[in-house]
mmCIF file with all atom_site columns, C-alpha atoms in Angstrom:
data_model
loop_
_atom_site.group_PDB
_atom_site.id
_atom_site.type_symbol
_atom_site.label_atom_id
_atom_site.label_alt_id
_atom_site.label_comp_id
_atom_site.label_asym_id
_atom_site.label_entity_id
_atom_site.label_seq_id
_atom_site.pdbx_PDB_ins_code
_atom_site.Cartn_x
_atom_site.Cartn_y
_atom_site.Cartn_z
_atom_site.occupancy
_atom_site.B_iso_or_equiv
_atom_site.pdbx_formal_charge
_atom_site.auth_seq_id
_atom_site.auth_comp_id
_atom_site.auth_asym_id
_atom_site.auth_atom_id
_atom_site.pdbx_PDB_model_num
ATOM 1   C CA . MET A 1 1   ? -149.022 -281.373 65.481 1.00 0.00 ? 75  MET A CA 1
ATOM 2   C CA . LYS A 1 2   ? -145.359 -280.662 66.017 1.00 0.00 ? 76  LYS A CA 1
ATOM 3   C CA . LEU A 1 3   ? -143.079 -277.822 64.980 1.00 0.00 ? 77  LEU A CA 1
ATOM 4   C CA . ILE A 1 4   ? -139.304 -278.201 65.053 1.00 0.00 ? 78  ILE A CA 1
ATOM 5   C CA . ALA A 1 5   ? -137.299 -274.981 65.119 1.00 0.00 ? 79  ALA A CA 1
ATOM 6   C CA . PHE A 1 6   ? -133.619 -274.870 64.222 1.00 0.00 ? 80  PHE A CA 1
ATOM 7   C CA . ASN A 1 7   ? -131.363 -272.153 65.578 1.00 0.00 ? 81  ASN A CA 1
ATOM 8   C CA . GLY A 1 8   ? -128.576 -271.528 63.083 1.00 0.00 ? 82  GLY A CA 1
ATOM 9   C CA . SER A 1 9   ? -126.934 -268.889 65.244 1.00 0.00 ? 83  SER A CA 1
ATOM 10  C CA . PRO A 1 10  ? -123.924 -269.682 67.443 1.00 0.00 ? 84  PRO A CA 1
ATOM 11  C CA . ARG A 1 11  ? -125.650 -267.736 70.205 1.00 0.00 ? 85  ARG A CA 1
ATOM 12  C CA . LYS A 1 12  ? -128.483 -269.316 72.185 1.00 0.00 ? 86  LYS A CA 1
ATOM 13  C CA . LYS A 1 13  ? -129.891 -266.277 73.973 1.00 0.00 ? 87  LYS A CA 1
ATOM 14  C CA . ARG A 1 14  ? -129.754 -263.467 71.430 1.00 0.00 ? 88  ARG A CA 1
ATOM 15  C CA . ASN A 1 15  ? -131.869 -262.211 68.547 1.00 0.00 ? 89  ASN A CA 1
ATOM 16  C CA . THR A 1 16  ? -132.377 -265.329 66.412 1.00 0.00 ? 90  THR A CA 1
ATOM 17  C CA . ALA A 1 17  ? -132.912 -267.714 69.310 1.00 0.00 ? 91  ALA A CA 1
ATOM 18  C CA . THR A 1 18  ? -135.315 -265.293 71.006 1.00 0.00 ? 92  THR A CA 1
ATOM 19  C CA . LEU A 1 19  ? -137.413 -264.966 67.868 1.00 0.00 ? 93  LEU A CA 1
ATOM 20  C CA . LEU A 1 20  ? -137.525 -268.752 67.466 1.00 0.00 ? 94  LEU A CA 1
ATOM 21  C CA . GLU A 1 21  ? -138.640 -269.109 71.075 1.00 0.00 ? 95  GLU A CA 1
ATOM 22  C CA . HIS A 1 22  ? -141.515 -266.727 70.379 1.00 0.00 ? 96  HIS A CA 1
ATOM 23  C CA . ALA A 1 23  ? -142.405 -268.709 67.267 1.00 0.00 ? 97  ALA A CA 1
ATOM 24  C CA . CYS A 1 24  ? -142.516 -271.864 69.369 1.00 0.00 ? 98  CYS A CA 1
ATOM 25  C CA . LYS A 1 25  ? -144.834 -270.119 71.838 1.00 0.00 ? 99  LYS A CA 1
ATOM 26  C CA . GLY A 1 26  ? -147.085 -269.216 68.923 1.00 0.00 ? 100 GLY A CA 1
ATOM 27  C CA . ALA A 1 27  ? -147.159 -272.838 67.787 1.00 0.00 ? 101 ALA A CA 1
ATOM 28  C CA . LYS A 1 28  ? -147.966 -273.980 71.316 1.00 0.00 ? 102 LYS A CA 1
ATOM 29  C CA . SER A 1 29  ? -150.898 -271.537 71.383 1.00 0.00 ? 103 SER A CA 1
ATOM 30  C CA . GLU A 1 30  ? -152.385 -273.620 68.567 1.00 0.00 ? 104 GLU A CA 1
ATOM 31  C CA . GLY A 1 31  ? -151.929 -276.831 70.547 1.00 0.00 ? 105 GLY A CA 1
ATOM 32  C CA . ALA A 1 32  ? -148.726 -277.967 68.850 1.00 0.00 ? 106 ALA A CA 1
ATOM 33  C CA . LYS A 1 33  ? -145.707 -279.555 70.471 1.00 0.00 ? 107 LYS A CA 1
ATOM 34  C CA . THR A 1 34  ? -142.418 -277.818 69.766 1.00 0.00 ? 108 THR A CA 1
ATOM 35  C CA . GLU A 1 35  ? -138.706 -278.512 69.896 1.00 0.00 ? 109 GLU A CA 1
ATOM 36  C CA . LEU A 1 36  ? -135.857 -276.026 69.493 1.00 0.00 ? 110 LEU A CA 1
ATOM 37  C CA . ILE A 1 37  ? -132.613 -277.513 68.193 1.00 0.00 ? 111 ILE A CA 1
ATOM 38  C CA . HIS A 1 38  ? -129.380 -275.507 68.305 1.00 0.00 ? 112 HIS A CA 1
ATOM 39  C CA . LEU A 1 39  ? -127.395 -276.470 65.215 1.00 0.00 ? 113 LEU A CA 1
ATOM 40  C CA . TYR A 1 40  ? -124.093 -275.355 66.737 1.00 0.00 ? 114 TYR A CA 1
ATOM 41  C CA . ASP A 1 41  ? -124.521 -278.077 69.383 1.00 0.00 ? 115 ASP A CA 1
ATOM 42  C CA . LEU A 1 42  ? -124.386 -280.769 66.711 1.00 0.00 ? 116 LEU A CA 1
ATOM 43  C CA . ASP A 1 43  ? -121.390 -282.383 65.022 1.00 0.00 ? 117 ASP A CA 1
ATOM 44  C CA . TYR A 1 44  ? -121.862 -282.515 61.253 1.00 0.00 ? 118 TYR A CA 1
ATOM 45  C CA . LYS A 1 45  ? -120.631 -281.198 57.918 1.00 0.00 ? 119 LYS A CA 1
ATOM 46  C CA . GLY A 1 46  ? -122.251 -280.229 54.647 1.00 0.00 ? 120 GLY A CA 1
ATOM 47  C CA . CYS A 1 47  ? -123.121 -282.593 51.814 1.00 0.00 ? 121 CYS A CA 1
ATOM 48  C CA . THR A 1 48  ? -120.175 -284.827 50.840 1.00 0.00 ? 122 THR A CA 1
ATOM 49  C CA . SER A 1 49  ? -121.508 -285.585 47.328 1.00 0.00 ? 123 SER A CA 1
ATOM 50  C CA . CYS A 1 50  ? -121.435 -289.336 47.940 1.00 0.00 ? 124 CYS A CA 1
ATOM 51  C CA . PHE A 1 51  ? -124.746 -289.605 46.025 1.00 0.00 ? 125 PHE A CA 1
ATOM 52  C CA . ALA A 1 52  ? -125.869 -292.580 48.094 1.00 0.00 ? 126 ALA A CA 1
ATOM 53  C CA . CYS A 1 53  ? -129.272 -290.908 48.374 1.00 0.00 ? 127 CYS A CA 1
ATOM 54  C CA . LYS A 1 54  ? -129.541 -290.993 44.559 1.00 0.00 ? 128 LYS A CA 1
ATOM 55  C CA . ARG A 1 55  ? -128.253 -294.518 43.829 1.00 0.00 ? 129 ARG A CA 1
ATOM 56  C CA . ILE A 1 56  ? -130.837 -296.708 42.115 1.00 0.00 ? 130 ILE A CA 1
ATOM 57  C CA . GLY A 1 57  ? -131.657 -299.639 44.382 1.00 0.00 ? 131 GLY A CA 1
ATOM 58  C CA . GLY A 1 58  ? -129.339 -298.306 47.066 1.00 0.00 ? 132 GLY A CA 1
ATOM 59  C CA . LYS A 1 59  ? -130.024 -298.916 50.743 1.00 0.00 ? 133 LYS A CA 1
ATOM 60  C CA . ARG A 1 60  ? -130.019 -295.169 51.461 1.00 0.00 ? 134 ARG A CA 1
ATOM 61  C CA . TYR A 1 61  ? -132.005 -294.026 48.425 1.00 0.00 ? 135 TYR A CA 1
ATOM 62  C CA . GLY A 1 62  ? -133.878 -290.883 49.448 1.00 0.00 ? 136 GLY A CA 1
ATOM 63  C CA . HIS A 1 63  ? -132.035 -290.675 52.753 1.00 0.00 ? 137 HIS A CA 1
ATOM 64  C CA . CYS A 1 64  ? -128.701 -289.167 53.702 1.00 0.00 ? 138 CYS A CA 1
ATOM 65  C CA . ALA A 1 65  ? -126.062 -291.851 54.267 1.00 0.00 ? 139 ALA A CA 1
ATOM 66  C CA . VAL A 1 66  ? -123.630 -289.766 56.322 1.00 0.00 ? 140 VAL A CA 1
ATOM 67  C CA . LYS A 1 67  ? -123.560 -291.049 59.890 1.00 0.00 ? 141 LYS A CA 1
ATOM 68  C CA . ASP A 1 68  ? -123.368 -288.052 62.197 1.00 0.00 ? 142 ASP A CA 1
ATOM 69  C CA . ASP A 1 69  ? -125.573 -285.960 64.484 1.00 0.00 ? 143 ASP A CA 1
ATOM 70  C CA . LEU A 1 70  ? -127.988 -285.038 61.697 1.00 0.00 ? 144 LEU A CA 1
ATOM 71  C CA . LEU A 1 71  ? -129.326 -288.562 61.168 1.00 0.00 ? 145 LEU A CA 1
ATOM 72  C CA . PRO A 1 72  ? -131.649 -288.521 64.205 1.00 0.00 ? 146 PRO A CA 1
ATOM 73  C CA . VAL A 1 73  ? -132.592 -284.937 63.364 1.00 0.00 ? 147 VAL A CA 1
ATOM 74  C CA . PHE A 1 74  ? -133.788 -285.964 59.903 1.00 0.00 ? 148 PHE A CA 1
ATOM 75  C CA . LYS A 1 75  ? -135.972 -288.653 61.456 1.00 0.00 ? 149 LYS A CA 1
ATOM 76  C CA . LYS A 1 76  ? -137.576 -285.964 63.588 1.00 0.00 ? 150 LYS A CA 1
ATOM 77  C CA . VAL A 1 77  ? -138.156 -283.802 60.519 1.00 0.00 ? 151 VAL A CA 1
ATOM 78  C CA . GLU A 1 78  ? -139.907 -286.666 58.748 1.00 0.00 ? 152 GLU A CA 1
ATOM 79  C CA . ALA A 1 79  ? -142.331 -286.933 61.657 1.00 0.00 ? 153 ALA A CA 1
ATOM 80  C CA . ALA A 1 80  ? -142.896 -283.175 62.036 1.00 0.00 ? 154 ALA A CA 1
ATOM 81  C CA . ASP A 1 81  ? -145.788 -281.089 60.743 1.00 0.00 ? 155 ASP A CA 1
ATOM 82  C CA . ALA A 1 82  ? -143.743 -277.923 60.347 1.00 0.00 ? 156 ALA A CA 1
ATOM 83  C CA . ILE A 1 83  ? -140.111 -276.838 60.481 1.00 0.00 ? 157 ILE A CA 1
ATOM 84  C CA . LEU A 1 84  ? -138.727 -273.358 61.052 1.00 0.00 ? 158 LEU A CA 1
ATOM 85  C CA . VAL A 1 85  ? -135.114 -272.345 60.477 1.00 0.00 ? 159 VAL A CA 1
ATOM 86  C CA . GLY A 1 86  ? -133.607 -269.233 62.013 1.00 0.00 ? 160 GLY A CA 1
ATOM 87  C CA . SER A 1 87  ? -130.253 -267.731 61.098 1.00 0.00 ? 161 SER A CA 1
ATOM 88  C CA . PRO A 1 88  ? -128.322 -264.495 61.181 1.00 0.00 ? 162 PRO A CA 1
ATOM 89  C CA . ILE A 1 89  ? -127.104 -263.200 57.840 1.00 0.00 ? 163 ILE A CA 1
ATOM 90  C CA . TYR A 1 90  ? -123.323 -263.422 57.516 1.00 0.00 ? 164 TYR A CA 1
ATOM 91  C CA . TYR A 1 91  ? -121.905 -261.864 54.361 1.00 0.00 ? 165 TYR A CA 1
ATOM 92  C CA . SER A 1 92  ? -125.232 -261.891 52.513 1.00 0.00 ? 166 SER A CA 1
ATOM 93  C CA . ILE A 1 93  ? -126.285 -265.484 53.360 1.00 0.00 ? 167 ILE A CA 1
ATOM 94  C CA . THR A 1 94  ? -127.148 -267.712 56.312 1.00 0.00 ? 168 THR A CA 1
ATOM 95  C CA . THR A 1 95  ? -124.451 -268.984 58.674 1.00 0.00 ? 169 THR A CA 1
ATOM 96  C CA . GLY A 1 96  ? -122.201 -271.855 57.617 1.00 0.00 ? 170 GLY A CA 1
ATOM 97  C CA . GLU A 1 97  ? -123.874 -274.249 60.060 1.00 0.00 ? 171 GLU A CA 1
ATOM 98  C CA . THR A 1 98  ? -127.278 -273.359 58.658 1.00 0.00 ? 172 THR A CA 1
ATOM 99  C CA . ARG A 1 99  ? -126.149 -273.759 55.078 1.00 0.00 ? 173 ARG A CA 1
ATOM 100 C CA . CYS A 1 100 ? -124.582 -277.162 55.749 1.00 0.00 ? 174 CYS A CA 1
ATOM 101 C CA . PHE A 1 101 ? -127.764 -278.283 57.474 1.00 0.00 ? 175 PHE A CA 1
ATOM 102 C CA . LEU A 1 102 ? -129.930 -277.140 54.560 1.00 0.00 ? 176 LEU A CA 1
ATOM 103 C CA . GLU A 1 103 ? -127.696 -278.885 52.013 1.00 0.00 ? 177 GLU A CA 1
ATOM 104 C CA . ARG A 1 104 ? -128.034 -282.158 53.845 1.00 0.00 ? 178 ARG A CA 1
ATOM 105 C CA . LEU A 1 105 ? -131.722 -281.703 54.579 1.00 0.00 ? 179 LEU A CA 1
ATOM 106 C CA . MET A 1 106 ? -132.844 -280.898 51.056 1.00 0.00 ? 180 MET A CA 1
ATOM 107 C CA . PHE A 1 107 ? -130.520 -282.893 48.804 1.00 0.00 ? 181 PHE A CA 1
ATOM 108 C CA . GLN A 1 108 ? -131.597 -286.301 50.083 1.00 0.00 ? 182 GLN A CA 1
ATOM 109 C CA . TYR A 1 109 ? -135.179 -285.640 48.963 1.00 0.00 ? 183 TYR A CA 1
ATOM 110 C CA . SER A 1 110 ? -134.351 -283.968 45.630 1.00 0.00 ? 184 SER A CA 1
ATOM 111 C CA . VAL A 1 111 ? -134.674 -286.123 42.524 1.00 0.00 ? 185 VAL A CA 1
ATOM 112 C CA . TYR A 1 112 ? -132.674 -285.689 39.336 1.00 0.00 ? 186 TYR A CA 1
ATOM 113 C CA . ASP A 1 113 ? -135.679 -286.214 37.084 1.00 0.00 ? 187 ASP A CA 1
ATOM 114 C CA . LYS A 1 114 ? -137.334 -283.927 34.553 1.00 0.00 ? 188 LYS A CA 1
ATOM 115 C CA . GLU A 1 115 ? -140.159 -283.167 36.963 1.00 0.00 ? 189 GLU A CA 1
ATOM 116 C CA . ARG A 1 116 ? -137.680 -282.186 39.692 1.00 0.00 ? 190 ARG A CA 1
ATOM 117 C CA . SER A 1 117 ? -139.827 -284.225 42.044 1.00 0.00 ? 191 SER A CA 1
ATOM 118 C CA . THR A 1 118 ? -139.404 -284.772 45.748 1.00 0.00 ? 192 THR A CA 1
ATOM 119 C CA . LEU A 1 119 ? -139.008 -287.915 47.831 1.00 0.00 ? 193 LEU A CA 1
ATOM 120 C CA . PHE A 1 120 ? -140.192 -286.322 51.050 1.00 0.00 ? 194 PHE A CA 1
ATOM 121 C CA . GLY A 1 121 ? -143.544 -288.018 50.600 1.00 0.00 ? 195 GLY A CA 1
ATOM 122 C CA . ARG A 1 122 ? -145.923 -285.440 52.030 1.00 0.00 ? 196 ARG A CA 1
ATOM 123 C CA . LYS A 1 123 ? -146.423 -281.707 52.369 1.00 0.00 ? 197 LYS A CA 1
ATOM 124 C CA . ILE A 1 124 ? -145.503 -279.794 55.501 1.00 0.00 ? 198 ILE A CA 1
ATOM 125 C CA . GLN A 1 125 ? -145.161 -276.131 56.368 1.00 0.00 ? 199 GLN A CA 1
ATOM 126 C CA . THR A 1 126 ? -141.697 -274.598 56.425 1.00 0.00 ? 200 THR A CA 1
ATOM 127 C CA . GLY A 1 127 ? -140.387 -271.165 57.270 1.00 0.00 ? 201 GLY A CA 1
ATOM 128 C CA . PHE A 1 128 ? -137.347 -268.997 57.874 1.00 0.00 ? 202 PHE A CA 1
ATOM 129 C CA . ILE A 1 129 ? -136.509 -266.211 60.289 1.00 0.00 ? 203 ILE A CA 1
ATOM 130 C CA . TYR A 1 130 ? -133.497 -264.146 59.263 1.00 0.00 ? 204 TYR A CA 1
ATOM 131 C CA . THR A 1 131 ? -131.752 -261.575 61.439 1.00 0.00 ? 205 THR A CA 1
ATOM 132 C CA . ALA A 1 132 ? -129.374 -258.884 60.225 1.00 0.00 ? 206 ALA A CA 1
ATOM 133 C CA . GLY A 1 133 ? -127.427 -256.081 61.822 1.00 0.00 ? 207 GLY A CA 1
ATOM 134 C CA . ALA A 1 134 ? -127.917 -254.141 58.586 1.00 0.00 ? 208 ALA A CA 1
ATOM 135 C CA . LYS A 1 135 ? -130.887 -251.856 58.124 1.00 0.00 ? 209 LYS A CA 1
ATOM 136 C CA . GLU A 1 136 ? -133.809 -252.911 55.957 1.00 0.00 ? 210 GLU A CA 1
ATOM 137 C CA . GLU A 1 137 ? -132.798 -250.733 53.019 1.00 0.00 ? 211 GLU A CA 1
ATOM 138 C CA . MET A 1 138 ? -129.313 -252.278 52.956 1.00 0.00 ? 212 MET A CA 1
ATOM 139 C CA . VAL A 1 139 ? -130.776 -255.776 53.042 1.00 0.00 ? 213 VAL A CA 1
ATOM 140 C CA . ARG A 1 140 ? -132.650 -254.926 49.843 1.00 0.00 ? 214 ARG A CA 1
ATOM 141 C CA . GLU A 1 141 ? -129.770 -253.059 48.207 1.00 0.00 ? 215 GLU A CA 1
ATOM 142 C CA . MET A 1 142 ? -127.264 -255.860 48.874 1.00 0.00 ? 216 MET A CA 1
ATOM 143 C CA . GLY A 1 143 ? -129.681 -258.570 47.763 1.00 0.00 ? 217 GLY A CA 1
ATOM 144 C CA . PHE A 1 144 ? -129.771 -260.492 51.053 1.00 0.00 ? 218 PHE A CA 1
ATOM 145 C CA . ASP A 1 145 ? -133.487 -261.100 50.545 1.00 0.00 ? 219 ASP A CA 1
ATOM 146 C CA . ARG A 1 146 ? -132.959 -262.313 46.970 1.00 0.00 ? 220 ARG A CA 1
ATOM 147 C CA . ASN A 1 147 ? -130.303 -264.786 48.099 1.00 0.00 ? 221 ASN A CA 1
ATOM 148 C CA . ALA A 1 148 ? -132.731 -266.120 50.692 1.00 0.00 ? 222 ALA A CA 1
ATOM 149 C CA . GLN A 1 149 ? -135.532 -266.490 48.155 1.00 0.00 ? 223 GLN A CA 1
ATOM 150 C CA . LEU A 1 150 ? -133.538 -269.022 46.131 1.00 0.00 ? 224 LEU A CA 1
ATOM 151 C CA . THR A 1 151 ? -133.332 -271.354 49.128 1.00 0.00 ? 225 THR A CA 1
ATOM 152 C CA . GLU A 1 152 ? -136.976 -270.727 49.971 1.00 0.00 ? 226 GLU A CA 1
ATOM 153 C CA . MET A 1 153 ? -137.974 -271.789 46.453 1.00 0.00 ? 227 MET A CA 1
ATOM 154 C CA . ALA A 1 154 ? -136.153 -275.083 46.929 1.00 0.00 ? 228 ALA A CA 1
ATOM 155 C CA . MET A 1 155 ? -137.764 -275.625 50.328 1.00 0.00 ? 229 MET A CA 1
ATOM 156 C CA . ALA A 1 156 ? -141.220 -274.994 48.875 1.00 0.00 ? 230 ALA A CA 1
ATOM 157 C CA . ARG A 1 157 ? -140.574 -277.427 46.020 1.00 0.00 ? 231 ARG A CA 1
ATOM 158 C CA . ILE A 1 158 ? -139.373 -280.193 48.324 1.00 0.00 ? 232 ILE A CA 1
ATOM 159 C CA . PHE A 1 159 ? -141.682 -279.778 51.312 1.00 0.00 ? 233 PHE A CA 1
ATOM 160 C CA . GLY A 1 160 ? -144.711 -278.010 49.850 1.00 0.00 ? 234 GLY A CA 1
ATOM 161 C CA . SER A 1 161 ? -144.512 -274.440 51.098 1.00 0.00 ? 235 SER A CA 1
ATOM 162 C CA . CYS A 1 162 ? -142.226 -271.842 52.619 1.00 0.00 ? 236 CYS A CA 1
ATOM 163 C CA . GLU A 1 163 ? -142.590 -268.396 54.125 1.00 0.00 ? 237 GLU A CA 1
ATOM 164 C CA . SER A 1 164 ? -140.095 -266.110 55.794 1.00 0.00 ? 238 SER A CA 1
ATOM 165 C CA . MET A 1 165 ? -139.499 -262.940 57.750 1.00 0.00 ? 239 MET A CA 1
ATOM 166 C CA . PHE A 1 166 ? -136.506 -260.605 58.017 1.00 0.00 ? 240 PHE A CA 1
ATOM 167 C CA . VAL A 1 167 ? -135.599 -258.826 61.244 1.00 0.00 ? 241 VAL A CA 1
ATOM 168 C CA . THR A 1 168 ? -133.183 -256.011 60.497 1.00 0.00 ? 242 THR A CA 1
ATOM 169 C CA . ASP A 1 169 ? -131.034 -253.453 62.320 1.00 0.00 ? 243 ASP A CA 1
ATOM 170 C CA . THR A 1 170 ? -130.599 -255.840 65.247 1.00 0.00 ? 244 THR A CA 1
ATOM 171 C CA . LEU A 1 171 ? -128.644 -255.043 68.398 1.00 0.00 ? 245 LEU A CA 1
ATOM 172 C CA . GLN A 1 172 ? -125.424 -257.064 68.240 1.00 0.00 ? 246 GLN A CA 1
ATOM 173 C CA . PHE A 1 173 ? -123.724 -255.991 71.497 1.00 0.00 ? 247 PHE A CA 1
ATOM 174 C CA . ASP A 1 174 ? -124.937 -254.910 74.911 1.00 0.00 ? 248 ASP A CA 1
ATOM 175 C CA . ASP A 1 175 ? -122.095 -252.382 75.092 1.00 0.00 ? 249 ASP A CA 1
ATOM 176 C CA . TYR A 1 176 ? -120.895 -251.041 71.737 1.00 0.00 ? 250 TYR A CA 1
ATOM 177 C CA . SER A 1 177 ? -118.058 -249.127 73.419 1.00 0.00 ? 251 SER A CA 1
ATOM 178 C CA . LYS A 1 178 ? -116.204 -252.419 73.965 1.00 0.00 ? 252 LYS A CA 1
ATOM 179 C CA . TYR A 1 179 ? -115.967 -253.190 70.245 1.00 0.00 ? 253 TYR A CA 1
ATOM 180 C CA . VAL A 1 180 ? -114.745 -251.498 67.082 1.00 0.00 ? 254 VAL A CA 1
ATOM 181 C CA . SER A 1 181 ? -118.163 -250.550 65.711 1.00 0.00 ? 255 SER A CA 1
ATOM 182 C CA . THR A 1 182 ? -118.082 -246.933 64.555 1.00 0.00 ? 256 THR A CA 1
ATOM 183 C CA . LEU A 1 183 ? -120.304 -247.913 61.630 1.00 0.00 ? 257 LEU A CA 1
ATOM 184 C CA . PHE A 1 184 ? -123.235 -247.893 64.060 1.00 0.00 ? 258 PHE A CA 1
ATOM 185 C CA . ASP A 1 185 ? -124.897 -245.376 66.351 1.00 0.00 ? 259 ASP A CA 1
ATOM 186 C CA . PRO A 1 186 ? -125.313 -247.281 69.648 1.00 0.00 ? 260 PRO A CA 1
ATOM 187 C CA . ALA A 1 187 ? -128.081 -245.013 70.922 1.00 0.00 ? 261 ALA A CA 1
ATOM 188 C CA . GLU A 1 188 ? -130.003 -245.378 67.685 1.00 0.00 ? 262 GLU A CA 1
ATOM 189 C CA . LYS A 1 189 ? -129.499 -249.137 67.751 1.00 0.00 ? 263 LYS A CA 1
ATOM 190 C CA . LYS A 1 190 ? -130.838 -249.428 71.284 1.00 0.00 ? 264 LYS A CA 1
ATOM 191 C CA . LYS A 1 191 ? -133.828 -247.220 70.517 1.00 0.00 ? 265 LYS A CA 1
ATOM 192 C CA . HIS A 1 192 ? -134.662 -249.342 67.495 1.00 0.00 ? 266 HIS A CA 1
ATOM 193 C CA . ARG A 1 193 ? -134.332 -252.487 69.606 1.00 0.00 ? 267 ARG A CA 1
ATOM 194 C CA . ASP A 1 194 ? -136.642 -251.162 72.313 1.00 0.00 ? 268 ASP A CA 1
ATOM 195 C CA . VAL A 1 195 ? -139.314 -250.094 69.833 1.00 0.00 ? 269 VAL A CA 1
ATOM 196 C CA . GLN A 1 196 ? -139.083 -252.636 67.006 1.00 0.00 ? 270 GLN A CA 1
ATOM 197 C CA . PHE A 1 197 ? -137.873 -255.916 68.479 1.00 0.00 ? 271 PHE A CA 1
ATOM 198 C CA . PRO A 1 198 ? -141.023 -256.548 70.555 1.00 0.00 ? 272 PRO A CA 1
ATOM 199 C CA . LYS A 1 199 ? -143.010 -256.116 67.329 1.00 0.00 ? 273 LYS A CA 1
ATOM 200 C CA . ASP A 1 200 ? -140.721 -258.572 65.575 1.00 0.00 ? 274 ASP A CA 1
ATOM 201 C CA . CYS A 1 201 ? -141.190 -261.069 68.400 1.00 0.00 ? 275 CYS A CA 1
ATOM 202 C CA . LYS A 1 202 ? -144.947 -260.747 67.930 1.00 0.00 ? 276 LYS A CA 1
ATOM 203 C CA . LYS A 1 203 ? -144.547 -261.424 64.204 1.00 0.00 ? 277 LYS A CA 1
ATOM 204 C CA . ALA A 1 204 ? -142.455 -264.496 65.018 1.00 0.00 ? 278 ALA A CA 1
ATOM 205 C CA . TYR A 1 205 ? -145.165 -265.678 67.431 1.00 0.00 ? 279 TYR A CA 1
ATOM 206 C CA . GLU A 1 206 ? -147.759 -265.268 64.684 1.00 0.00 ? 280 GLU A CA 1
ATOM 207 C CA . LEU A 1 207 ? -145.537 -267.097 62.186 1.00 0.00 ? 281 LEU A CA 1
ATOM 208 C CA . GLY A 1 208 ? -145.172 -270.060 64.531 1.00 0.00 ? 282 GLY A CA 1
ATOM 209 C CA . ALA A 1 209 ? -148.923 -270.187 65.092 1.00 0.00 ? 283 ALA A CA 1
ATOM 210 C CA . ARG A 1 210 ? -149.587 -269.925 61.372 1.00 0.00 ? 284 ARG A CA 1
ATOM 211 C CA . LEU A 1 211 ? -147.213 -272.731 60.426 1.00 0.00 ? 285 LEU A CA 1
ATOM 212 C CA . VAL A 1 212 ? -149.012 -275.269 62.587 1.00 0.00 ? 286 VAL A CA 1
ATOM 213 C CA . HIS A 1 213 ? -152.494 -273.833 62.165 1.00 0.00 ? 287 HIS A CA 1
ATOM 214 C CA . THR A 1 214 ? -152.420 -274.472 58.420 1.00 0.00 ? 288 THR A CA 1
ATOM 215 C CA . THR A 1 215 ? -151.607 -278.143 59.073 1.00 0.00 ? 289 THR A CA 1
ATOM 216 C CA . ALA A 1 216 ? -154.578 -278.700 61.372 1.00 0.00 ? 290 ALA A CA 1
#
């Protein structure tokens, strides 16, 4: 078994990356191998609409034809038993790097037929971890969760399943006094971090274990 986790945050040591690391530990507890890939380390763009992956009889039918850093990543995905994508929420949706990755990942396997079938060829477990500086009630009010669900539906259709978790009211800075951030109460933020984030890390651990356990 192998789980590949994708960090869609530009930061490698903060909330999203930390949660993904805990998810990987959970997968390892079930005997799985894991790999954490930082998307911001890769050189790629979103889908270019070349449609090579859709061309009847084409050499790249069912596979992205763009030659960049995502090609070897897609080969790893096709050999994986589970994939997990983590991203902060920027203006109600995942980061640009994450969105470009998901476009390229999903479109190559999507078929323009009446059944809306998939070319992935088998079922694997997929999941998302979202982080947001906003509180949980704002996430619901602004529809961040509903935006995410649309992508999750596509992932489930293409790969077989998808589950997710939101981590809200995250601590964005170590020292809020250095930034214009009067929207937040730094003391309240830190208290929430100290109490809630360890629980969120535990949930991420359990998610990682669950994703590979269901493939066993």
